[in-house]
Coordinates of C-alpha atoms in Angstrom, one line a residue:
X1 CA 17.6 16.7 -87.9
X2 CA 17.3 13.1 -86.5
X3 CA 16.8 12.8 -82.7
X4 CA 19.3 10.9 -80.7
X5 CA 17.7 7.5 -79.9
X6 CA 19.3 7.5 -76.4
X7 CA 18.0 10.9 -75.6
X8 CA 14.5 10.0 -76.8
X9 CA 14.3 6.8 -74.7
X10 CA 15.5 8.7 -71.6
X11 CA 13.0 11.5 -72.1
X12 CA 10.0 9.1 -72.4
X13 CA 11.0 6.8 -69.5
X14 CA 8.7 6.1 -66.4
X15 CA 7.9 9.3 -64.4
X16 CA 8.3 7.3 -61.1
X17 CA 11.2 4.8 -60.9
X18 CA 10.8 1.5 -59.2
X19 CA 13.6 2.5 -56.7
X20 CA 11.5 5.6 -55.7
X21 CA 8.4 3.5 -55.3
X22 CA 10.2 1.0 -53.0
X23 CA 11.7 3.8 -51.0
X24 CA 8.3 5.5 -50.6
X25 CA 6.7 2.2 -49.5
X26 CA 9.4 1.7 -46.9
X27 CA 8.8 5.2 -45.5
X28 CA 5.0 4.7 -45.3
X29 CA 5.5 1.3 -43.6
X30 CA 7.9 2.8 -41.1
X31 CA 5.5 5.7 -40.3
X32 CA 2.6 3.1 -39.8
X33 CA 4.7 1.1 -37.4
X34 CA 5.7 4.3 -35.5
X35 CA 2.1 5.4 -35.3
X36 CA 1.1 2.0 -34.0
X37 CA 3.9 2.0 -31.5
X38 CA 2.9 5.5 -30.2
X39 CA -0.7 4.3 -29.9
X40 CA 0.3 1.2 -27.9
X41 CA 2.7 3.2 -25.7
X42 CA 0.1 5.8 -25.0
X43 CA -2.4 3.3 -24.1
X44 CA 0.1 1.5 -21.8
X45 CA 1.1 4.8 -20.1
X46 CA -2.5 5.9 -19.7
X47 CA -3.5 2.6 -18.0
X48 CA -0.5 2.7 -15.7
X49 CA -1.1 6.3 -14.9
X50 CA -4.7 5.4 -13.9
X51 CA -3.4 2.6 -11.7
X52 CA -1.1 5.1 -10.0
X53 CA 1.2 2.3 -8.8
X54 CA -1.5 -0.2 -8.0
X55 CA -1.7 -3.7 -9.6
X56 CA -4.6 -6.1 -9.9
X57 CA -2.1 -9.0 -10.2
X58 CA -2.7 -11.8 -7.6
X59 CA 0.6 -13.5 -8.3
X60 CA 2.3 -14.6 -5.1
X61 CA 5.6 -13.3 -3.9
X62 CA 7.7 -15.3 -1.5
X63 CA 9.2 -12.7 0.9
X64 CA 11.7 -13.6 3.6
X65 CA 11.9 -11.2 6.5
X66 CA 14.2 -12.4 9.3
X67 CA 13.2 -15.9 10.3
X68 CA 9.8 -15.7 8.7
X69 CA 8.6 -16.6 5.2
X70 CA 5.5 -14.7 3.9
X71 CA 3.6 -15.5 0.7
X72 CA 1.9 -12.3 -0.4
X73 CA -0.1 -11.5 -3.6
X74 CA 1.1 -8.5 -5.5
X75 CA -2.1 -6.6 -5.2
X76 CA -1.8 -6.2 -1.5
X77 CA 1.8 -4.8 -1.7
X78 CA 1.8 -1.0 -1.9
X79 CA 5.1 -0.5 -3.7
X80 CA 6.2 -2.0 -7.0
X81 CA 9.8 -2.6 -5.9
X82 CA 8.6 -4.8 -3.1
X83 CA 6.6 -7.1 -5.4
X84 CA 9.3 -9.7 -5.8
X85 CA 10.4 -12.9 -4.4
X86 CA 13.5 -12.7 -2.1
X87 CA 14.9 -11.4 1.2
X88 CA 13.4 -8.1 2.3
X89 CA 13.7 -5.7 5.3
X90 CA 10.0 -5.1 5.3
X91 CA 6.7 -5.4 3.3
X92 CA 4.2 -2.5 3.1
X93 CA 0.6 -3.6 2.6
X94 CA -2.8 -2.0 2.1
X95 CA -6.1 -3.8 2.5
X96 CA -9.7 -2.9 2.3
X97 CA -11.8 -2.7 5.5
X98 CA -13.6 -4.8 6.5
X99 CA -13.0 -7.1 3.5
X100 CA -9.2 -7.4 4.0
X101 CA -8.8 -7.6 0.2
X102 CA -6.1 -6.2 -2.1
X103 CA -6.5 -3.9 -5.2
X104 CA -8.9 -5.3 -7.8
X105 CA -11.3 -3.9 -10.4
X106 CA -14.1 -4.3 -7.9
X107 CA -12.2 -2.5 -5.0
X108 CA -10.6 0.2 -7.2
X109 CA -12.7 3.0 -5.9
X110 CA -11.9 2.2 -2.2
X111 CA -8.2 2.7 -3.0
X112 CA -8.6 5.8 -5.0
X113 CA -11.2 7.8 -3.0
X114 CA -9.3 10.0 -0.4
X115 CA -12.7 11.0 1.0
X116 CA -13.2 7.4 2.4
X117 CA -10.2 6.9 4.8
X118 CA -12.1 4.4 6.8
X119 CA -12.1 2.0 3.8
X120 CA -8.4 1.0 4.1
X121 CA -5.9 -0.3 6.7
X122 CA -2.2 -0.1 6.2
X123 CA 0.3 -2.6 7.4
X124 CA 4.1 -2.4 7.7
X125 CA 5.7 -5.8 8.4
X126 CA 9.3 -6.0 9.5
X127 CA 11.6 -8.0 11.8
X128 CA 11.0 -7.3 15.4
X129 CA 13.6 -5.2 17.2
X130 CA 11.9 -5.1 20.6
X131 CA 10.8 -7.9 22.9
X132 CA 7.5 -6.2 23.7
X133 CA 4.8 -5.0 21.3
X134 CA 2.7 -1.8 22.0
X135 CA 0.5 -3.6 24.5
X136 CA 3.5 -5.0 26.3
X137 CA 5.0 -1.5 26.6
X138 CA 1.9 0.0 28.3
X139 CA 2.8 -0.7 31.9
X140 CA 6.6 -0.2 31.8
X141 CA 6.6 2.9 29.6
X142 CA 3.4 4.5 28.4
X143 CA 1.5 4.4 31.7
X144 CA 4.2 6.8 33.3
X145 CA 3.6 9.3 30.6
X146 CA -0.2 9.6 31.0
X147 CA -1.5 12.8 32.5
X148 CA -4.7 13.1 34.5
X149 CA -7.6 10.8 34.7
X150 CA -8.6 8.6 31.8
X151 CA -11.7 9.6 29.9
X152 CA -14.3 7.2 28.3
X153 CA -13.6 6.5 24.6
X154 CA -15.5 4.5 22.0
X155 CA -16.4 0.9 22.4
X156 CA -15.1 0.5 25.9
X157 CA -11.8 2.2 25.3
X158 CA -10.1 4.6 27.8
X159 CA -8.6 7.8 26.5
X160 CA -5.4 9.1 28.0
X161 CA -3.8 12.5 27.5
X162 CA 0.0 12.6 27.4
X163 CA 2.3 14.8 29.6
X164 CA 3.5 17.9 27.8
X165 CA 7.1 16.8 28.1
X166 CA 6.5 13.2 27.0
X167 CA 7.6 13.8 23.5
X168 CA 4.3 12.6 22.0
X169 CA 3.0 16.0 21.2
X170 CA -0.7 16.1 20.5
X171 CA -1.1 12.3 20.5
X172 CA -3.5 10.5 22.7
X173 CA -3.5 6.9 23.8
X174 CA -6.5 4.5 24.0
X175 CA -6.4 1.4 26.1
X176 CA -8.7 -1.4 27.1
X177 CA -8.5 -4.4 29.3
X178 CA -8.7 -7.8 27.7
X179 CA -9.4 -11.0 29.6
X180 CA -6.3 -13.2 29.7
X181 CA -4.2 -10.9 27.5
X182 CA -2.2 -7.8 27.8
X183 CA -4.3 -4.6 27.5
X184 CA -5.1 -3.2 24.1
X185 CA -3.1 -0.1 23.4
X186 CA -3.2 2.3 20.4
X187 CA -1.9 5.8 19.8
X188 CA -3.7 8.4 17.7
X189 CA -3.6 11.9 16.5
X190 CA -7.2 12.8 16.5
X191 CA -8.5 15.1 13.7
X192 CA -10.3 18.3 14.5
X193 CA -13.4 16.9 12.6
X194 CA -14.3 13.6 11.1
X195 CA -14.1 15.2 7.7
X196 CA -10.3 15.8 8.2
X197 CA -9.5 12.2 9.3
X198 CA -7.0 10.2 7.3
X199 CA -6.2 6.5 6.9
X200 CA -3.3 6.9 9.4
X201 CA -4.8 8.7 12.4
X202 CA -4.1 5.7 14.7
X203 CA -1.3 3.2 14.8
X204 CA -0.6 0.1 16.8
X205 CA 2.1 -2.7 16.6
X206 CA 1.7 -6.3 17.4
X207 CA 4.0 -9.4 17.2
X208 CA 3.3 -12.2 14.6
X209 CA 5.0 -15.2 13.3
X210 CA 8.4 -16.2 14.7
X211 CA 10.0 -12.8 14.8
X212 CA 7.8 -10.2 13.1
X213 CA 6.4 -6.9 14.2
X214 CA 3.3 -5.6 12.3
X215 CA 2.7 -1.9 12.6
X216 CA -0.8 -1.1 11.3
X217 CA -2.5 2.2 10.8
X218 CA -6.2 3.1 10.4
X219 CA -8.6 6.0 10.5
X220 CA -9.8 7.2 13.9
X221 CA -13.3 6.7 12.5
X222 CA -12.7 3.0 13.0
X223 CA -11.8 3.2 16.7
X224 CA -15.3 1.7 17.6
X225 CA -14.2 -1.4 15.7
X226 CA -10.8 -1.8 17.4
X227 CA -11.3 -5.4 18.5
X228 CA -12.3 -6.6 15.0
X229 CA -9.4 -4.7 13.3
X230 CA -6.8 -6.2 15.7
X231 CA -8.1 -9.7 15.2
X232 CA -8.4 -9.3 11.4
X233 CA -4.8 -7.9 11.0
X234 CA -3.3 -10.7 13.1
X235 CA -5.3 -13.4 11.3
X236 CA -4.4 -12.0 7.9
X237 CA -0.7 -12.0 8.6
X238 CA -0.8 -15.5 10.1
X239 CA -2.7 -16.7 7.0
X240 CA 0.2 -15.5 4.8
X241 CA 2.9 -17.2 6.7
X242 CA 4.3 -20.1 4.7
X243 CA 4.6 -23.4 6.5

């Protein structure tokens, strides 16, 4: 019996058709692209996780707060949503001490080591809502809330306990006279031991620019350097005011 020519040709055709080869190639290529994408995304996520919200970018942001215009690099601004040019209610900054630098590859450990609270100072810059800063409020307000005699503090400071009903809880105030200027004034919650101090044990606010108030916080371990910190904070903010 003679075989059907059509059947013979079909039976002995190629085992893998060109259409199948093209389809398989497309799938392999897609998987390769997907794998590469996952790798890149994983690397990006890992790097950003390590940065934990920090940035090494020194790109300037023109920030307008009230009547003042600040030009601030991104790596000194704490929060990503504030790293932009435009009108803002406030700017939250963090800087190394004593270098007054932002986050860089060289300063990375200072920002990430919670065991070194004395390595950073934190600034909150906003439009002033009071005519007096903390030093100006000493005589009309705080002095009436002090209890008992002042005790000696570090570097010429005087330590003042607060009246129980003052509303300041366990806080203490430190003051110091300054020639030709209002007395230095700062409020602190002192840790039980130096090992339990934080980067925000003490806080003080000062006026800067046309209409800015700068609230800055620092570790109580830095109280002996109060004069240097106060000068450095004011100079830093003034240096970032656009002409």
